[in-house]
CSV table of C-alpha atoms and ligand atoms in Angstrom, one decimal:
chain,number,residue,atom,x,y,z
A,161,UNK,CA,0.0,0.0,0.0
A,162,UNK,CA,1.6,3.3,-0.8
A,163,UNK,CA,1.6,5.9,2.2
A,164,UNK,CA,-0.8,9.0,2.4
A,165,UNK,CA,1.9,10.8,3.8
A,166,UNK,CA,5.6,10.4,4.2
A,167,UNK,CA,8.5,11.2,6.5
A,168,UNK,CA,11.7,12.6,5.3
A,169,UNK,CA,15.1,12.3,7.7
A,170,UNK,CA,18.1,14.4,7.3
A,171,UNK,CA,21.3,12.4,6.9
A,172,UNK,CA,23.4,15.9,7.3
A,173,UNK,CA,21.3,17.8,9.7
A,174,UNK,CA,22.4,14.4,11.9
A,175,UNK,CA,25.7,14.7,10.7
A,176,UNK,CA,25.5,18.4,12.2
A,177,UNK,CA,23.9,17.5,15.6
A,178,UNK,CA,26.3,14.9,16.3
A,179,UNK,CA,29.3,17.2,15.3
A,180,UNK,CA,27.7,19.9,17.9
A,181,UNK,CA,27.4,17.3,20.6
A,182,UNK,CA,30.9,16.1,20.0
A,183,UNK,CA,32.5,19.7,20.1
A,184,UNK,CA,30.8,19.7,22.8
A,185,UNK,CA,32.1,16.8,25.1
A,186,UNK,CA,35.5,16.2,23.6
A,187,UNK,CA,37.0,13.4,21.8
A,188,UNK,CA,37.0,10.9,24.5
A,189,UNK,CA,33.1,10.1,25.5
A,190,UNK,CA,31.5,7.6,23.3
A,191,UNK,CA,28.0,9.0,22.1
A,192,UNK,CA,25.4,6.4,22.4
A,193,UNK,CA,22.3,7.1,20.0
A,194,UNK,CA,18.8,6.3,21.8
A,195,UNK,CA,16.8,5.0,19.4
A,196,UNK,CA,14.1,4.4,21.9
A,197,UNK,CA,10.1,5.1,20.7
A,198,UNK,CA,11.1,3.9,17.4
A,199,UNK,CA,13.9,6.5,17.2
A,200,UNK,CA,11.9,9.3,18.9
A,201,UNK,CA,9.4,8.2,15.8
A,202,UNK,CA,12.5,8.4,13.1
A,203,UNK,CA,12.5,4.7,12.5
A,204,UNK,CA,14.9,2.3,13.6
A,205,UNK,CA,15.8,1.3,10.7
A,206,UNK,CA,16.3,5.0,8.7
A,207,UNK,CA,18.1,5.9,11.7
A,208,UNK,CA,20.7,3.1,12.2
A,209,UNK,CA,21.9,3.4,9.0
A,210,UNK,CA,21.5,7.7,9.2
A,211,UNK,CA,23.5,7.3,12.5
A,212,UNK,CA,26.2,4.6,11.9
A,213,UNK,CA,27.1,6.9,8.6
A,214,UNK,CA,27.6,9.9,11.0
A,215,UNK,CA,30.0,7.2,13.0
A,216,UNK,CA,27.9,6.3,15.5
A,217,UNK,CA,28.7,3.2,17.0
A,218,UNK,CA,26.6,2.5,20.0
A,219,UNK,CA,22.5,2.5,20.1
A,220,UNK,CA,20.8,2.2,23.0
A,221,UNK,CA,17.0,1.2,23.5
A,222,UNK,CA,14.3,0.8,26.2
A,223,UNK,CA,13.5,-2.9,24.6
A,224,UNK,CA,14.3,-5.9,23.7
A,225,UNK,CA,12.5,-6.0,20.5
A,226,UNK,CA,13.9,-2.1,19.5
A,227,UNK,CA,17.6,-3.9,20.4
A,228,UNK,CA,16.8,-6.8,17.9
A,229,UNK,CA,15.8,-4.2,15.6
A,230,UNK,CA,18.8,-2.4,15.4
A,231,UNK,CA,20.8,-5.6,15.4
A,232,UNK,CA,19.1,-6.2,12.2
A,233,UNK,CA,19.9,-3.5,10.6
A,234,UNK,CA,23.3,-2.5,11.8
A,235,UNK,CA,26.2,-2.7,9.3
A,236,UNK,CA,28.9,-2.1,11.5
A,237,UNK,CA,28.1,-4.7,14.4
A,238,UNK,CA,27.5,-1.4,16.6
A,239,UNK,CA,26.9,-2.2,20.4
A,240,UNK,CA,23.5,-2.3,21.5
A,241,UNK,CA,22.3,-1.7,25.3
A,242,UNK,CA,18.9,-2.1,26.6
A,243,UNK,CA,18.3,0.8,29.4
A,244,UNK,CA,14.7,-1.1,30.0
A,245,UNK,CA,12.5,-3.9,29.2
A,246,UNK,CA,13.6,-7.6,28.4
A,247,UNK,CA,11.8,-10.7,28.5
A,248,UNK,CA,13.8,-13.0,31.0
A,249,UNK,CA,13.5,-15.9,28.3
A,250,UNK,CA,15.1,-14.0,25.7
A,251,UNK,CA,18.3,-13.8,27.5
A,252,UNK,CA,19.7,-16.4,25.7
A,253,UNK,CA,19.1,-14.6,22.5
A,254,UNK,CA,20.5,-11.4,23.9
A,255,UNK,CA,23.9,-12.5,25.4
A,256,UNK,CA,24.6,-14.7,22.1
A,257,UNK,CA,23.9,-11.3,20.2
A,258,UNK,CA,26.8,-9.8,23.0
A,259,UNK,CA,23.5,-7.2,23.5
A,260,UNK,CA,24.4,-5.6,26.7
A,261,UNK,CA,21.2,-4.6,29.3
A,262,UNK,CA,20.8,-2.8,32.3
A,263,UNK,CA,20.6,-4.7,35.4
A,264,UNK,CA,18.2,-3.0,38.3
A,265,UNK,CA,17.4,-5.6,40.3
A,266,UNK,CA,18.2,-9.0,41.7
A,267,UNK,CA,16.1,-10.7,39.8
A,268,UNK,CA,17.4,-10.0,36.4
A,269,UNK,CA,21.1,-10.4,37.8
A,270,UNK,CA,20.8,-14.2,38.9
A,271,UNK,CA,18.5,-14.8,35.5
A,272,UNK,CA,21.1,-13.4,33.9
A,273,UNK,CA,23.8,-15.5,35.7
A,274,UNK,CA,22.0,-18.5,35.0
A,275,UNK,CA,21.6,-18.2,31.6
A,276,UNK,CA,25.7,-17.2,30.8
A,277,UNK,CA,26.7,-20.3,32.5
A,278,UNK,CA,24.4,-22.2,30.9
A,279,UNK,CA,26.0,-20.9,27.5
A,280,UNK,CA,29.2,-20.8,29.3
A,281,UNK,CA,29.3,-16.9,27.7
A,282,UNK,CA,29.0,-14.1,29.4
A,283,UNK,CA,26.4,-11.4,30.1
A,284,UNK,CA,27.3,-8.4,29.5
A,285,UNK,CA,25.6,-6.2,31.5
A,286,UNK,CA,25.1,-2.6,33.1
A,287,UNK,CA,24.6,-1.8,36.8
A,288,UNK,CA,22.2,0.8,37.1
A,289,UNK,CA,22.0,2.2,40.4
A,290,UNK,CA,19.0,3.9,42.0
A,291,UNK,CA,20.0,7.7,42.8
A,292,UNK,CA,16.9,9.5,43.4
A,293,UNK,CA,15.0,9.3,39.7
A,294,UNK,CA,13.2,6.1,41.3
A,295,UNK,CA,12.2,4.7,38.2
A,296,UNK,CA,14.6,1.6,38.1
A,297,UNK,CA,18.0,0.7,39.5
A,298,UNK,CA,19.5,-0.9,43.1
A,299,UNK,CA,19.3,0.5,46.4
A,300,UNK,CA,22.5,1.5,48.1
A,301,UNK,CA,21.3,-0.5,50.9
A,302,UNK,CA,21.6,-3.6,48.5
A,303,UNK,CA,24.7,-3.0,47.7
A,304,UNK,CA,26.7,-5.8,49.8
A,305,UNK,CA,24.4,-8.6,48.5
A,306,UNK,CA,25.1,-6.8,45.0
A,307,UNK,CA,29.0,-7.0,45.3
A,308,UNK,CA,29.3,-10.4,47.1
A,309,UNK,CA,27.4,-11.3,44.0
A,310,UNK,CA,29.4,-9.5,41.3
A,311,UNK,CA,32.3,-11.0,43.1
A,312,UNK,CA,31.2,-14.7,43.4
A,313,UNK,CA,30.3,-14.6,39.7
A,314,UNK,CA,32.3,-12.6,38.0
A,315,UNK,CA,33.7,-15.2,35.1
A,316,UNK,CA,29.8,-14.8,33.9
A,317,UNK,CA,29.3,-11.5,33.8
A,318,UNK,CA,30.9,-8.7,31.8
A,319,UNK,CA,30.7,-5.3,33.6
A,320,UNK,CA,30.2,-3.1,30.7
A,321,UNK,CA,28.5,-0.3,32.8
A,322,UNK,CA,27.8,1.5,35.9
A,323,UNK,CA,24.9,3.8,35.6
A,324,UNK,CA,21.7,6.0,36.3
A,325,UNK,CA,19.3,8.4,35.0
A,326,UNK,CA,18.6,12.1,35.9
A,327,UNK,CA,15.5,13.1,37.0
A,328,UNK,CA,15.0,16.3,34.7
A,329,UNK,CA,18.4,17.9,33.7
A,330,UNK,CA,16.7,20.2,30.9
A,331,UNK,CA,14.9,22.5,33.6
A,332,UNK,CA,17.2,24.4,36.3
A,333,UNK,CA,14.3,24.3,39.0
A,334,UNK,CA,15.4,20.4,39.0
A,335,UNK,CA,19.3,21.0,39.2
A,336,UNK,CA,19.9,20.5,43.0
A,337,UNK,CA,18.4,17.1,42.8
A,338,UNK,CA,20.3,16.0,39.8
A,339,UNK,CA,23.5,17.5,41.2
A,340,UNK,CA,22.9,14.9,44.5
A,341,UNK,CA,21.9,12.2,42.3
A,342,UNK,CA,25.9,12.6,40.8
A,343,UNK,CA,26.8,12.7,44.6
A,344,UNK,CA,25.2,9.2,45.5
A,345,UNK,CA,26.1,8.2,41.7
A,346,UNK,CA,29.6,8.7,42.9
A,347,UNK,CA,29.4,7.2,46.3
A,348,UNK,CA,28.1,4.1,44.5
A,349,UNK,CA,31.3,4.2,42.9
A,350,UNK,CA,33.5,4.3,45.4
A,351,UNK,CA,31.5,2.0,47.1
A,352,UNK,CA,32.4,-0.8,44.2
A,353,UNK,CA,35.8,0.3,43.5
A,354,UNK,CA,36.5,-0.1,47.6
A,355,UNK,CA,35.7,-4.2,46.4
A,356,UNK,CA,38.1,-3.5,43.3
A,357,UNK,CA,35.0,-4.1,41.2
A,358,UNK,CA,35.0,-1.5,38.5
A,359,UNK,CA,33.1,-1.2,35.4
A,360,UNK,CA,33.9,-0.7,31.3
A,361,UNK,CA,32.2,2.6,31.1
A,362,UNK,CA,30.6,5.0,33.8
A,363,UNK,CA,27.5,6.8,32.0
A,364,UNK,CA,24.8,9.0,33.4
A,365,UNK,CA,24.2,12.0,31.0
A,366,UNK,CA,21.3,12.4,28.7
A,367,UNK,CA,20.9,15.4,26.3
A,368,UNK,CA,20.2,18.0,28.7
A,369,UNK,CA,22.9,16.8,31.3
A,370,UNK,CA,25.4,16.4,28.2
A,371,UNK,CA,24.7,19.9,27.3
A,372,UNK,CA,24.6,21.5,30.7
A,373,UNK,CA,26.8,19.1,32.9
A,374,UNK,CA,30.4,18.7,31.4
A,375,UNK,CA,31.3,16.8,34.4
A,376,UNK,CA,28.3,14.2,34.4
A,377,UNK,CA,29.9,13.2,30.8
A,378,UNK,CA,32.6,10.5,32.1
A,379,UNK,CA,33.0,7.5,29.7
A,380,UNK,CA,29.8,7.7,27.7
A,381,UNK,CA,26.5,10.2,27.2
A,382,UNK,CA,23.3,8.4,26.1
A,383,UNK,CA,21.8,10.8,23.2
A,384,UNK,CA,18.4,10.9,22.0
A,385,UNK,CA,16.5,14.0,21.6
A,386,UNK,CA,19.4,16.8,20.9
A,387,UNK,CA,20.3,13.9,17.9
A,388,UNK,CA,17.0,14.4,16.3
A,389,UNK,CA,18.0,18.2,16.4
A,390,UNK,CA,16.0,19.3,19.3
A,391,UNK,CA,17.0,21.4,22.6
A,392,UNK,CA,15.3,18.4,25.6
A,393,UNK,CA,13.2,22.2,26.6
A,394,UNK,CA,13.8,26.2,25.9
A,395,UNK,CA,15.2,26.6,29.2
A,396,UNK,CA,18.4,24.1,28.0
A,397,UNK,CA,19.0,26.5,25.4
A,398,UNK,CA,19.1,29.5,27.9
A,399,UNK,CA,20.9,27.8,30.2
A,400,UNK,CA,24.0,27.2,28.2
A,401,UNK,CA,23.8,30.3,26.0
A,402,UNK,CA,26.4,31.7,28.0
A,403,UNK,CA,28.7,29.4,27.1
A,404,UNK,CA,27.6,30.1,23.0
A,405,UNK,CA,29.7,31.4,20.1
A,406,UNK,CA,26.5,33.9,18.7
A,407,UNK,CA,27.0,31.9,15.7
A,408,UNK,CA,26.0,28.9,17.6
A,409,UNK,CA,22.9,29.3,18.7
A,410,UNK,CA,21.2,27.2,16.8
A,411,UNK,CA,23.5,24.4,16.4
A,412,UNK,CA,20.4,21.9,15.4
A,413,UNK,CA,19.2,21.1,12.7
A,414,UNK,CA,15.4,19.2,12.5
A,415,UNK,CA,16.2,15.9,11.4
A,416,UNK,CA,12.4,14.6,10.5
A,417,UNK,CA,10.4,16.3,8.0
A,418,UNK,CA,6.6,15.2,7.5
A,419,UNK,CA,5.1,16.1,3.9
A,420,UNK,CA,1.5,14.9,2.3
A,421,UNK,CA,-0.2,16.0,-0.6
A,422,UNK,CA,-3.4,17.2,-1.6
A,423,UNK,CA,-6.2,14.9,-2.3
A,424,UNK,CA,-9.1,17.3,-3.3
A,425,UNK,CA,-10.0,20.8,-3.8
A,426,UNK,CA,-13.4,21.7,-2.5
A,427,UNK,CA,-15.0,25.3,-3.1
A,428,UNK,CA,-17.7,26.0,-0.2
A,429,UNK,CA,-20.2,29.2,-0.5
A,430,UNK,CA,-20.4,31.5,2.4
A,431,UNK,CA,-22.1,30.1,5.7
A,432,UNK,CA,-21.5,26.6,5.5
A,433,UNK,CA,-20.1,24.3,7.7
A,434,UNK,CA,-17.0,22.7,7.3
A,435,UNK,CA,-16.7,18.6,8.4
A,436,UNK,CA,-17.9,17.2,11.4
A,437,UNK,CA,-20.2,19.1,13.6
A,438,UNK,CA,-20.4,23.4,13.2
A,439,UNK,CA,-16.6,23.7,15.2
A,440,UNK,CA,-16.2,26.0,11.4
A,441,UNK,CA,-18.6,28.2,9.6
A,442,UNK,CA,-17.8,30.0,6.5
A,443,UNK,CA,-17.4,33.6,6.8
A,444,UNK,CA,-16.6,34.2,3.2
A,445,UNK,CA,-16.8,32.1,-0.3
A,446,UNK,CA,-13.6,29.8,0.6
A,447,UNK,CA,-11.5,26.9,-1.2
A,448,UNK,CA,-10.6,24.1,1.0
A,449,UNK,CA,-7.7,21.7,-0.3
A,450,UNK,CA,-8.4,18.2,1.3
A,451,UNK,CA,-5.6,16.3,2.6
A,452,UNK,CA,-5.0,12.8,3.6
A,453,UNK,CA,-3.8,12.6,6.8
A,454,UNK,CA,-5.9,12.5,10.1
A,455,UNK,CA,-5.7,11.4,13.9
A,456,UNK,CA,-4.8,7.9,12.5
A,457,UNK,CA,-1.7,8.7,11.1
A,458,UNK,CA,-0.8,11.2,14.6
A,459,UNK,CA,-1.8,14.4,13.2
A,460,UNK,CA,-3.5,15.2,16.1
A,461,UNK,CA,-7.4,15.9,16.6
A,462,UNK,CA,-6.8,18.8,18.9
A,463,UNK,CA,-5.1,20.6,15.7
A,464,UNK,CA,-8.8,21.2,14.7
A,465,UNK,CA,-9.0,24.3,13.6
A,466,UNK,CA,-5.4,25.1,15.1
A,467,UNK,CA,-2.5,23.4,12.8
A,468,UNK,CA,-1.4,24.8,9.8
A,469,UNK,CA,0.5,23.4,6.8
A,470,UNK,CA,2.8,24.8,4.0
A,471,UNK,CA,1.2,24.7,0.5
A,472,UNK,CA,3.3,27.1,-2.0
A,473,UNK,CA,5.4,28.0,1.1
A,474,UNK,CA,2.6,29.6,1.8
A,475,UNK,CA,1.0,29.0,5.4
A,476,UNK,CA,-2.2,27.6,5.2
A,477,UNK,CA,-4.7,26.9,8.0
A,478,UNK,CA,-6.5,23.9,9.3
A,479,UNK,CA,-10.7,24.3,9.2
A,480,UNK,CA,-13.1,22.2,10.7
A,481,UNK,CA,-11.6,19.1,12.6
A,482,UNK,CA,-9.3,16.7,11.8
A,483,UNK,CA,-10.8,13.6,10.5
A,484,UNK,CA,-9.7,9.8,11.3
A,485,UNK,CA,-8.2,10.1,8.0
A,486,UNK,CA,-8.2,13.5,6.3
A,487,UNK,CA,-7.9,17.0,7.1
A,488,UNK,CA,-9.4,20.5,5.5
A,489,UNK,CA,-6.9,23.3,5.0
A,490,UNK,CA,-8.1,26.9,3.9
A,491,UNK,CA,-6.3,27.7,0.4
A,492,UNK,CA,-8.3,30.8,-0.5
A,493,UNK,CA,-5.4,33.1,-0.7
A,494,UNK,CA,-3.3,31.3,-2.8
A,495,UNK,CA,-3.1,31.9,-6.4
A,496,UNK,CA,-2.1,28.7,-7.9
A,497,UNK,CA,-3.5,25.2,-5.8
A,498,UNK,CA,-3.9,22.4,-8.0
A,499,UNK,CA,-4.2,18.4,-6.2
A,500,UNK,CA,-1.4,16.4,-5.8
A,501,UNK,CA,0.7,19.4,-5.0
A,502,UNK,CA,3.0,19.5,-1.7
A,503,UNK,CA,2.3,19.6,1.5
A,504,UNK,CA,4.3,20.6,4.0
A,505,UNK,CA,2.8,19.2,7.7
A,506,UNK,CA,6.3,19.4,9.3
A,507,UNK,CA,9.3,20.7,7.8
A,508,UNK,CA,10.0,23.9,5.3
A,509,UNK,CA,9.0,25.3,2.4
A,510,UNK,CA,10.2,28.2,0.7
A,511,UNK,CA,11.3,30.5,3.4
A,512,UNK,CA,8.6,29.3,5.8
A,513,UNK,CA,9.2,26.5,8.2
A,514,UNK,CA,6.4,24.6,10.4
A,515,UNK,CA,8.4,23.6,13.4
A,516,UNK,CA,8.2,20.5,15.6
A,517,UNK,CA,8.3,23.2,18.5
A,518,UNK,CA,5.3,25.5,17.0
A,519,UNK,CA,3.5,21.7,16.4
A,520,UNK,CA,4.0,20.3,19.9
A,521,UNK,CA,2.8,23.7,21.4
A,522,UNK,CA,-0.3,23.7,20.1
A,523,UNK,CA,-1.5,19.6,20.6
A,524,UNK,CA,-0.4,20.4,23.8
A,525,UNK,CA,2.6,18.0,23.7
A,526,UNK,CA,6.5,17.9,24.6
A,527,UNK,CA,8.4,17.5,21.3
A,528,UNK,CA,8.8,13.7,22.8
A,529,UNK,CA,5.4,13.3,22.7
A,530,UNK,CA,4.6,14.2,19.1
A,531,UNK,CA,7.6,12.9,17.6
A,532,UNK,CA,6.9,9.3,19.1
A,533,UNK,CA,2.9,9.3,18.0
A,534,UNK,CA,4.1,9.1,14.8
A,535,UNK,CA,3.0,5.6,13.4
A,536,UNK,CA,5.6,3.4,12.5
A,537,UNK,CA,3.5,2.8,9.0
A,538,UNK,CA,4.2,6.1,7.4
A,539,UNK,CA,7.3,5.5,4.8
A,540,UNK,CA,10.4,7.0,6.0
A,541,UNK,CA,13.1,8.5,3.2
A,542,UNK,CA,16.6,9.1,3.4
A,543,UNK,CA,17.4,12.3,2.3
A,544,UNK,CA,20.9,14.2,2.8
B,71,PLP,C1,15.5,8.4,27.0
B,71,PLP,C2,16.7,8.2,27.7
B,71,PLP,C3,17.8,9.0,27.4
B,71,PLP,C4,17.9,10.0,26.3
B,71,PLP,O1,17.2,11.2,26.7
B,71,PLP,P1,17.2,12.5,25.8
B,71,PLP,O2,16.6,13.5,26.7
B,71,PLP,O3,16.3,12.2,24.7
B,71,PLP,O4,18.6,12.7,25.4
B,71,PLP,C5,19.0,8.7,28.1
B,71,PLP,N1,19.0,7.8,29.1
B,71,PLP,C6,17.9,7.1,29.5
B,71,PLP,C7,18.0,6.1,30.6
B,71,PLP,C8,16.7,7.3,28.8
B,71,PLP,O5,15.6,6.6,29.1
């Protein structure tokens, strides 16, 4: 079935992000790409092969299915870590695929045991530690049970990491607990390297805490959203403006683009009501251009009467509500509009640009949000 609408991903304005990141943090730090929510809705696929082009050599997902994913698809036998969810009967699978996962509990730990001796290889794991995000990870009052453990078994496990999350590094009202988390992050260090156990790489940072926290970057810094070639909030950008060049502040570049076409032109006389219900009345002899993409495809039904598209690089605006499958845009002041023409839902046209930012703002949604409603059905192109 061909697509109503497609997506189009930005080889270079990766290329870009990841060069920003990387003057960023140095040489040393390995950037992980998250590739979680189906690449922050990018596709795995498109974005394994986007990524491993800009040199990226490590992905990191929440699941096992996303890991197997990337596996798939990577060329370069990149690592893979799983920060999340794994089915304790696919570990075999995983630790003959050397896929490295976090380990937050003891339950996982002693499957995970089991399973490398039974295939006499070994796990290859990361420790995540609990530091005041309580999501996941193991309590510093488990910690004896967790070293005697790592001890007793350590010819079946490979320590890849030592890590934990932040609870909210892209707003400053959230920086004194993020700066103790580092604090007990570091005291769980100590704490291991008192048993001589010590790990491959120490990795805590996200975006935001890459961006804002040079010390949180240690060995590795898990990137997702700033890869895509969004700032995690505003306030990230202000935050580390001070420490901008002017001519870099606005290092990103929007990776995703999202583009239709129109399906139907549709003259209505003054007075009438547009779709569904009377949420849009006429006020003047209009042209409506019909376009195929609705709610089901994650153009979301709160745009009603909100969005707006680029047709002719011009802006056009969204009447009536947004159908399951289709959505009415006001074309009146254009000169030319014929169907099958472009479409611009996300992305630039001309000089004029729809942004995530501007789209997000008005469903309602963080960036995050919108970016991962995108269904994983749409077609996805490679473009430079
Ligand atoms: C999602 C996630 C990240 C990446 O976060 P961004 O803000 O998108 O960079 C890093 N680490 C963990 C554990 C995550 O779940």
């Amino acid at each position: 079935m061909r697509p109503t609408s497609y997506l189009e991903i930005s080889a270079s304005a990766y290329r870009q992000n990841i060069a920003f990141i990387r003057s960023r943090i140095g040489p040393s730090p390995v950037i992980s790409a998250v590739v979680k929510g189906n690449a922050y809705g990018h596709g795995i696929p498109q974005m394994v092969q986007v990524a491993e082009e800009a040199g990226i050599r490590h992905f990191s997902t929440f699941s096992s299915d996303e890991a197997f994913l990337v596996n798939r698809h990577s060329q370069f036998t990149s690592e893979i870590m799983i920060m999340g969810m794994l089915f304790l009967e696919e570990l075999p699978q995983l630790i003959t695929q050397e896929i490295s996962f976090y380990v937050f509990d003891f339950e996982r730990l002693e499957a995970a045991i089991e399973t490398a001796k039974s295939l006499q290889k070994q796990a290859q794991i990361h420790i995540e530690v609990e530091t005041g995000f309580h999501r996941t990870g193991f309590e510093l009052e488990g910690l004896d049970r967790l070293v005697e453990i790592l001890i007793r078994e350590k010819k079946h496990l490979q320590l890849k990491g030592l890590c934990t999350h932040f609870a909210g590094a892209e707003s400053a009202i959230n920086h004194p607990r993020v700066r103790l988390q580092f604090e007990r992050y570091e005291t769980f260090k100590k704490a291991f390297a008192q048993h001589e156990i010590t790990f491959e790489r120490y990795h805590t940072a996200c975006s935001a805490a890459t961006l804002l926290f040079p010390e949180f970057h240690l060995d590795l810094v898990r990137i997702g959203i700033a890869g895509y070639g969004f700032w995690p909030t505003q306030e990230t950008f202000h935050l580390l403006k001070p420490s901008l060049h002017e001519s870099q502040y606005n290092p990103f570049r929007r990776v995703i683009s999202w583009k239709s076409q129109i399906m139907s032109l549709k003259p209505v006389e003054t007075g009438e009501y547009v779709g569904y219900g009377q949420s849009y009345q006429t006020l003047e002899k209009m042209l409506l251009a019909i376009v195929p993409v609705g709610y089901s495809h994650g153009y979301r039904r709160i745009l009603s009467n909100q969005g707006e598209v680029l047709i002719s690089g011009v802006i056009c605006p969204v009447v009536g509500t947004v159908n399951m499958n289709a959505v009415a845009v006001d074309v009146s002041h254009l000169d030319k509009v014929q169907t099958g023409q472009e479409v611009v839902l996300i992305g630039t046209q001309g000089d004029k640009e729809i942004t995530v930012a501007s789209f997000a703002e008005t469903t309602r949604q963080v960036n995050y949000e919108m970016l991962t409603c995108l269904p994983s059905e749409i077609s996805r192109r490679i473009v430079d």
